[in-house]
mmCIF file of C-alpha atoms in Angstrom:
data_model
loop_
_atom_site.group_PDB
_atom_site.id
_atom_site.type_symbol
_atom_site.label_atom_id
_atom_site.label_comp_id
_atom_site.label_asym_id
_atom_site.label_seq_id
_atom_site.Cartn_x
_atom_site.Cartn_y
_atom_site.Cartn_z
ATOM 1 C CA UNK A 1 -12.758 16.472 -0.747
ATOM 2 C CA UNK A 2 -9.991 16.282 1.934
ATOM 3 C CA UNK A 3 -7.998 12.793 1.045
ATOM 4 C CA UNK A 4 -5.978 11.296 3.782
ATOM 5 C CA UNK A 5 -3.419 13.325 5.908
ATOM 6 C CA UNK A 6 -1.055 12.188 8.259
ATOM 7 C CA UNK A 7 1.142 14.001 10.934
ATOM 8 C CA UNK A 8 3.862 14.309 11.293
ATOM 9 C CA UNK A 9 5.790 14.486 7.844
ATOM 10 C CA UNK A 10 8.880 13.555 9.538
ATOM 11 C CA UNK A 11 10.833 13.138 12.630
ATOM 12 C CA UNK A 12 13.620 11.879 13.839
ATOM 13 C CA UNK A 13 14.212 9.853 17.198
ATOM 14 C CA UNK A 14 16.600 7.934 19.539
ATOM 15 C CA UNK A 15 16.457 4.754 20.566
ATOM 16 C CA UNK A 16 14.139 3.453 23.054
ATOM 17 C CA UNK A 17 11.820 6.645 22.807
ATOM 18 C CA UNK A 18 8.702 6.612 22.034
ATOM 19 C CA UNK A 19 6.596 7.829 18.463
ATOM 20 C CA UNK A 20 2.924 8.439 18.148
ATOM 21 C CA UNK A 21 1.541 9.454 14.280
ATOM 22 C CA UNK A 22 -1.917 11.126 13.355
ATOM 23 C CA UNK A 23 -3.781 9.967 10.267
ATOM 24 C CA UNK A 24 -7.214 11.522 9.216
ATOM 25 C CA UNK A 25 -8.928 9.360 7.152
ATOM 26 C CA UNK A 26 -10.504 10.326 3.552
ATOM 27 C CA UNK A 27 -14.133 11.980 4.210
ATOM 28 C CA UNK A 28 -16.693 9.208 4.497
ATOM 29 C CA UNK A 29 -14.433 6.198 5.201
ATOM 30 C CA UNK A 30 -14.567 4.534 8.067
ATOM 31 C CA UNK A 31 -11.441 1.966 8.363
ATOM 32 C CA UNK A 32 -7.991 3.363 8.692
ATOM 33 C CA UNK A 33 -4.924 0.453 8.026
ATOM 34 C CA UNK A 34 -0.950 1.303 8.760
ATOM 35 C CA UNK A 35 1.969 0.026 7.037
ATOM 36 C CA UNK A 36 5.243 -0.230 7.308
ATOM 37 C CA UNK A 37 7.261 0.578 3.904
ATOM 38 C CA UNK A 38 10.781 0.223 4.826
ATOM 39 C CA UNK A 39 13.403 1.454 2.418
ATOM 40 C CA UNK A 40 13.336 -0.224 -1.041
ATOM 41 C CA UNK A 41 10.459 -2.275 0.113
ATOM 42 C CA UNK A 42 6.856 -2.457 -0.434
ATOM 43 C CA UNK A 43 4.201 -1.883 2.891
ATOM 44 C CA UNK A 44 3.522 -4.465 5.384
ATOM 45 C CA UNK A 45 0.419 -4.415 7.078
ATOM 46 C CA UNK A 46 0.309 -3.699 10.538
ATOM 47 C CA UNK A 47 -3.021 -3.457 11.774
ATOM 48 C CA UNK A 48 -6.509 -2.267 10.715
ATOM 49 C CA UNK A 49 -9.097 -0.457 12.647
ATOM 50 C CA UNK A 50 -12.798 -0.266 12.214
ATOM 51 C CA UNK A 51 -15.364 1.121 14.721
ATOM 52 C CA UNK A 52 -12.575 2.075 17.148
ATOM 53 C CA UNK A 53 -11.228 -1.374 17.678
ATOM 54 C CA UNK A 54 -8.221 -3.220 16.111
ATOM 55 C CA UNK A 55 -9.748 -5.847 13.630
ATOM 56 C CA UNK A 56 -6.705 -7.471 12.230
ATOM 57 C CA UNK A 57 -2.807 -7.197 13.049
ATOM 58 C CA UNK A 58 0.079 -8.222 11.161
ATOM 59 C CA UNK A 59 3.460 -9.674 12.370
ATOM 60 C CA UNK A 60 4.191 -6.995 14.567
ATOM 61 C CA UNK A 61 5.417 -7.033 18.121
ATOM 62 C CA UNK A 62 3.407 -5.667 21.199
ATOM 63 C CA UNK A 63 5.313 -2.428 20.740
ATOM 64 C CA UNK A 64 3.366 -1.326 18.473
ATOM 65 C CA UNK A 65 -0.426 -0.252 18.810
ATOM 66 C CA UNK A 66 -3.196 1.662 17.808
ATOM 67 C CA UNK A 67 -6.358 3.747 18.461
ATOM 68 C CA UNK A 68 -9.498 4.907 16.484
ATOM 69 C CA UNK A 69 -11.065 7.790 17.540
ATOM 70 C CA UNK A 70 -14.729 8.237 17.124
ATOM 71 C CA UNK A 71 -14.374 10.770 13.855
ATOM 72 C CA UNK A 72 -12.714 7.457 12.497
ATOM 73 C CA UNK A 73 -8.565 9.155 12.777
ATOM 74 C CA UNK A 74 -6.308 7.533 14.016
ATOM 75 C CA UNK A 75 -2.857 7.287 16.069
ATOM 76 C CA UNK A 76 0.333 4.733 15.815
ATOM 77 C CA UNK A 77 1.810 4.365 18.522
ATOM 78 C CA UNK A 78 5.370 2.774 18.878
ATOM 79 C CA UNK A 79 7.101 2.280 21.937
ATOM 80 C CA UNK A 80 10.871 1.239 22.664
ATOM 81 C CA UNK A 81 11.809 2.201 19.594
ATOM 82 C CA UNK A 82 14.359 0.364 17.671
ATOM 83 C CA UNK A 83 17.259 1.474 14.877
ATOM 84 C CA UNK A 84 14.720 -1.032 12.855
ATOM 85 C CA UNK A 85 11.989 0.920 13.049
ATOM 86 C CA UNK A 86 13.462 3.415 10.874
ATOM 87 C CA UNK A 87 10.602 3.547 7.979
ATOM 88 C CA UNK A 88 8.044 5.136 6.481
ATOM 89 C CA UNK A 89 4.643 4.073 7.983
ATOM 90 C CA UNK A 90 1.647 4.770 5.599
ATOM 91 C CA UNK A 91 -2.041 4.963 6.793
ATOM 92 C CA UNK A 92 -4.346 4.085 4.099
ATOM 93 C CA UNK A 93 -8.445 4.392 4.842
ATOM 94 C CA UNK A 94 -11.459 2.228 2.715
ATOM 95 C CA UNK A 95 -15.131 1.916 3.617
ATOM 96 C CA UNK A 96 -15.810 -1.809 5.471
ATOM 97 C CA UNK A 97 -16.480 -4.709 3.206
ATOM 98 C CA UNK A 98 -19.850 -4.841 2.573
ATOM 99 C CA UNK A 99 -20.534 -0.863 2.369
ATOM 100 C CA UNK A 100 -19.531 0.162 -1.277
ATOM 101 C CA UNK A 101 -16.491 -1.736 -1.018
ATOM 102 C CA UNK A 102 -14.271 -1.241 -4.257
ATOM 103 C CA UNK A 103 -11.533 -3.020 -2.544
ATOM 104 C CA UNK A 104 -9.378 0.300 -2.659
ATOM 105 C CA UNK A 105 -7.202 1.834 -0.303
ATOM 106 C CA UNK A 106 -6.723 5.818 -0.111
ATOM 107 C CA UNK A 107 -3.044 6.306 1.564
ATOM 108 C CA UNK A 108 -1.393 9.467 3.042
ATOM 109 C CA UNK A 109 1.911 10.555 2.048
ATOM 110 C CA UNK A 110 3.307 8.714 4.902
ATOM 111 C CA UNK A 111 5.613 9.628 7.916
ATOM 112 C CA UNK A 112 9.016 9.052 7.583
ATOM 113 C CA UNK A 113 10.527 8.370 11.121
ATOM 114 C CA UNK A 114 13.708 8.151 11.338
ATOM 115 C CA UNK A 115 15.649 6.155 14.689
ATOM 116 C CA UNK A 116 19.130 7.181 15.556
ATOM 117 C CA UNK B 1 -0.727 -18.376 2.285
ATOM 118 C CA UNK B 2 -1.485 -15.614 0.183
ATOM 119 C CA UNK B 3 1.851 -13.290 -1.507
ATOM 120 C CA UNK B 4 3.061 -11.493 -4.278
ATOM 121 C CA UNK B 5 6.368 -11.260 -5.787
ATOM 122 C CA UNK B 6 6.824 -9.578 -8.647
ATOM 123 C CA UNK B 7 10.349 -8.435 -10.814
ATOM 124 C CA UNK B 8 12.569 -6.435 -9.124
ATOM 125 C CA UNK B 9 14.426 -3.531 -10.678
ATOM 126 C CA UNK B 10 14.632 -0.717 -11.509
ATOM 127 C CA UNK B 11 13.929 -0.843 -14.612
ATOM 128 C CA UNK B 12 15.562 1.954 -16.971
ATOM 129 C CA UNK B 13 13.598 3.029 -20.411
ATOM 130 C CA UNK B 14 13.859 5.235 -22.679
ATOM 131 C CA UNK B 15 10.926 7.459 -23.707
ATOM 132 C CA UNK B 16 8.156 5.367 -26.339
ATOM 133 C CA UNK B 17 9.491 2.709 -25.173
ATOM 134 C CA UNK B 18 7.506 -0.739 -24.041
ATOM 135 C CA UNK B 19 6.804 -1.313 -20.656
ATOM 136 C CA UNK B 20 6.424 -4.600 -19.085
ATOM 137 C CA UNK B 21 6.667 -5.648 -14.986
ATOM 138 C CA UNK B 22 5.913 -8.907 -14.445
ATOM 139 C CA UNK B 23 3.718 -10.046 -11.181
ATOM 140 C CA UNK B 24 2.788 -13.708 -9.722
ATOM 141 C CA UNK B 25 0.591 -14.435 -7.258
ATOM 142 C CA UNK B 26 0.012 -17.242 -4.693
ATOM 143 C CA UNK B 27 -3.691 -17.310 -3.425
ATOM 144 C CA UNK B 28 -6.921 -18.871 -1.480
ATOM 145 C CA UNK B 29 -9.628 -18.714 -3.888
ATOM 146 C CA UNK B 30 -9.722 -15.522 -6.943
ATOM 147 C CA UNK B 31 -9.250 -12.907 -5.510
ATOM 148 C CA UNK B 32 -9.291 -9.140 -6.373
ATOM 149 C CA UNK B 33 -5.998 -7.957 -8.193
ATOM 150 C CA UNK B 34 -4.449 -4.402 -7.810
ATOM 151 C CA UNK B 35 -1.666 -2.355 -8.724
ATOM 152 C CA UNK B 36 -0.575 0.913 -7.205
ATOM 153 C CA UNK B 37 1.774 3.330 -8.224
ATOM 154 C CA UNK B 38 4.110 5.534 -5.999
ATOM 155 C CA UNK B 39 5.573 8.830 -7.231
ATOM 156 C CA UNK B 40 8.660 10.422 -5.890
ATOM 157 C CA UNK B 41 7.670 11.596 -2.031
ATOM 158 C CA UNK B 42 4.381 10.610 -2.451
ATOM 159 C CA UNK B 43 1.599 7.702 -0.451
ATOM 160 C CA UNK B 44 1.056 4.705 -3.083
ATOM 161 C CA UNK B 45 -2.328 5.307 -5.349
ATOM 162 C CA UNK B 46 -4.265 3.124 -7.568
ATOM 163 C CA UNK B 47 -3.396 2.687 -10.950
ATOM 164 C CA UNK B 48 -5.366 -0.424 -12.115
ATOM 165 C CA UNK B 49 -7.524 -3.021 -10.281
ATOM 166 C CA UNK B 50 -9.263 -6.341 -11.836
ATOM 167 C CA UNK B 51 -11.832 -8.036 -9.897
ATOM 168 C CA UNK B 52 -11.753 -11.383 -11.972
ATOM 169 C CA UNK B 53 -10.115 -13.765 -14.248
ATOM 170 C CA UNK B 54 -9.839 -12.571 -17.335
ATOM 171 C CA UNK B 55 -10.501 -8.887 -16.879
ATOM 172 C CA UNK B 56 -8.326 -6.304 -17.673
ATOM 173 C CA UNK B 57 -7.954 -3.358 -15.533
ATOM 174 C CA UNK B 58 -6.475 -0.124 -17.704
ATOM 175 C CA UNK B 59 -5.813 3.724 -16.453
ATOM 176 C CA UNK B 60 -3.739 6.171 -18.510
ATOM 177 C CA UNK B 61 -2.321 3.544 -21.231
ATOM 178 C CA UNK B 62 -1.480 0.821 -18.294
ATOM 179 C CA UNK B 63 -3.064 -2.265 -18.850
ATOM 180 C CA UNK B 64 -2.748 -5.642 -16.866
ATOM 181 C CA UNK B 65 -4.383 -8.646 -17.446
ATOM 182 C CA UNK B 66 -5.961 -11.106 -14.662
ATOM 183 C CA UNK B 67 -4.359 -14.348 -15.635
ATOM 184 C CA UNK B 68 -6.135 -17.500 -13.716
ATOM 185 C CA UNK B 69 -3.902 -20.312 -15.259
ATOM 186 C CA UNK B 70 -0.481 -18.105 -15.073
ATOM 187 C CA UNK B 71 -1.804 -17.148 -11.602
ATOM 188 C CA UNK B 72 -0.150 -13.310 -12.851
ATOM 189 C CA UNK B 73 -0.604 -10.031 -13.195
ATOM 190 C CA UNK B 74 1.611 -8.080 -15.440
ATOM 191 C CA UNK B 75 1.340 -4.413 -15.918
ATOM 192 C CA UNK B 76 1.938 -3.172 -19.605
ATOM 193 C CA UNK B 77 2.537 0.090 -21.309
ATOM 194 C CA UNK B 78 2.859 0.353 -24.572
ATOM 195 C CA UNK B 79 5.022 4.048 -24.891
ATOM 196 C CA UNK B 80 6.223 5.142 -21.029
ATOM 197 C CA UNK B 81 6.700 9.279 -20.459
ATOM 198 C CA UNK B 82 9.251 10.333 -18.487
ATOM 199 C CA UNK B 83 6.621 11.532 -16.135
ATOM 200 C CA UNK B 84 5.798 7.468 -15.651
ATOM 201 C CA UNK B 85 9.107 7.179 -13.862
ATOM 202 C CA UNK B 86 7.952 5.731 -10.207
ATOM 203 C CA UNK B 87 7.461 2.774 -8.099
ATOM 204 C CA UNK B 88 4.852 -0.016 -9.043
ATOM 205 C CA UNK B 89 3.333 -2.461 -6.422
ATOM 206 C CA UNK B 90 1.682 -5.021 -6.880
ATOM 207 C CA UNK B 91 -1.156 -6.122 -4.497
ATOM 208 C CA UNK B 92 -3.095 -8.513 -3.635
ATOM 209 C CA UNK B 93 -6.289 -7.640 -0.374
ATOM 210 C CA UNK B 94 -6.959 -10.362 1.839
ATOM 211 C CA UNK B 95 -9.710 -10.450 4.388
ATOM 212 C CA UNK B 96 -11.797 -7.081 4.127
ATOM 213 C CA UNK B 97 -9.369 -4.752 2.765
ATOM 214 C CA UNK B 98 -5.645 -6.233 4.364
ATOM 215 C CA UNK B 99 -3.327 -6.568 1.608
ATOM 216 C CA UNK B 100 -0.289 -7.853 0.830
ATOM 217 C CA UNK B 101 2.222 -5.772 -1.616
ATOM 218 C CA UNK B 102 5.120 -6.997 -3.359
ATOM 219 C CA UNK B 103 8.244 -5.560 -2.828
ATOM 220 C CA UNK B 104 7.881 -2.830 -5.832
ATOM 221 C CA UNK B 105 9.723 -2.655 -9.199
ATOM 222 C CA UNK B 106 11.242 1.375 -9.929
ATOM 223 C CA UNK B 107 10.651 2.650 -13.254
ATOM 224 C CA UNK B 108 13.078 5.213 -14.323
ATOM 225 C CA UNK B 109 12.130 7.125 -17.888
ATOM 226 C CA UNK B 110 14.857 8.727 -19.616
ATOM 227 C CA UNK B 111 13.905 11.324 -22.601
#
């Protein structure tokens, strides 16, 4: 049973560029979620997406967004990057509340993007 | 609103030794507790969850305690490996499956 991946491992960009990351969910979940994990810190929510829409958002600016694809992966998409944005961003999948929801979150190793 | 905070570290131990992070939380109603556990270049996984007051969640000799009156959370080991030498988070979901983390406490596990 594939868990969750996420592409790229790393990378490394300037400022003002822009980032997109991959995340396949675990099989049979439907939601994916990103977070931010700065260094030293724990993750901050982002955003969630279920049935290919965003469903909640954290304190984030506009520069960041999001898509679901139909097989339920899922991109992150940062534009105008900033030295800030230097972080690991974790994508974590679950099944919808309501469908054998344990409350749990599955999360990828992360990609570690790095802004120069 | 709804948040964590729990002690920061690290914490240093030496193997056998007894484990103790402390966690408080601030929330709407009972909700769910949760703590996950992230090894060196690894995503965070679960460790422990309890769903009520009272209950204790356990896995692999942690054990934390849903506290309704202390409003905490404190994860305890009673002899830490060196292999136990990681980040812990405490969490707290919110609104189908959003949740809030503290800001981690690193275990270090000398033998």
């Amino acid at each position: 049973d594939a868990g969750v991946t996420q592409s790229p491992t790393h990378l490394i960009k300037t400022r003002g560029q822009q980032v997109t990351l991959r995340c396949s969910p675990k099989s049979g979940h439907d939601t994916v979620s990103w977070y931010q994990q700065a260094l030293g810190q724990g993750p901050q929510f982002i955003f969630q997406y279920y049935e290919e829409e965003e469903r909640q958002r954290g304190n984030f600016p506009d520069r960041f967004s999001g898509h679901q694809f139909p097989n339920y992966s899922s991109e992150l998409n940062v534009n105008a990057l900033l030295l800030g944005d230097s972080a690991l961003y974790l994508c974590a999948s679950s099944l919808v509340a309501g469908k054998t929801n344990t409350g749990e979150l599955f999360f990828g190793e992360g990609s570690r993007l790095t802004v120069l | 609103g709804n948040s964590v905070t729990q002690m920061e570290g690290p914490v240093t131990l030496s193997e056998e030794a007894f484990l103790t992070i402390n966690c408080t939380y601030t929330a709407t109603g009972y909700p769910s507790l949760f703590w996950y556990v992230q090894y060196p270049g690894e995503g965070l996984q679960l460790l422990l969850k309890a769903t009520k007051a009272d209950d204790k969640g356990s896995n692999k000799g942690f054990e934390a305690t849903y506290r309704k009156e202390t409003t905490s959370f404190h994860l305890e080991k009673g002899s830490v490996q060196v292999s136990d030498s990681a980040v812990y988070f405490c969490a707290l979901p919110y609104n189908f499956n959003k949740f809030y983390f503290g800001s981690g406490t690193k275990l270090n596990v000398k033998p």
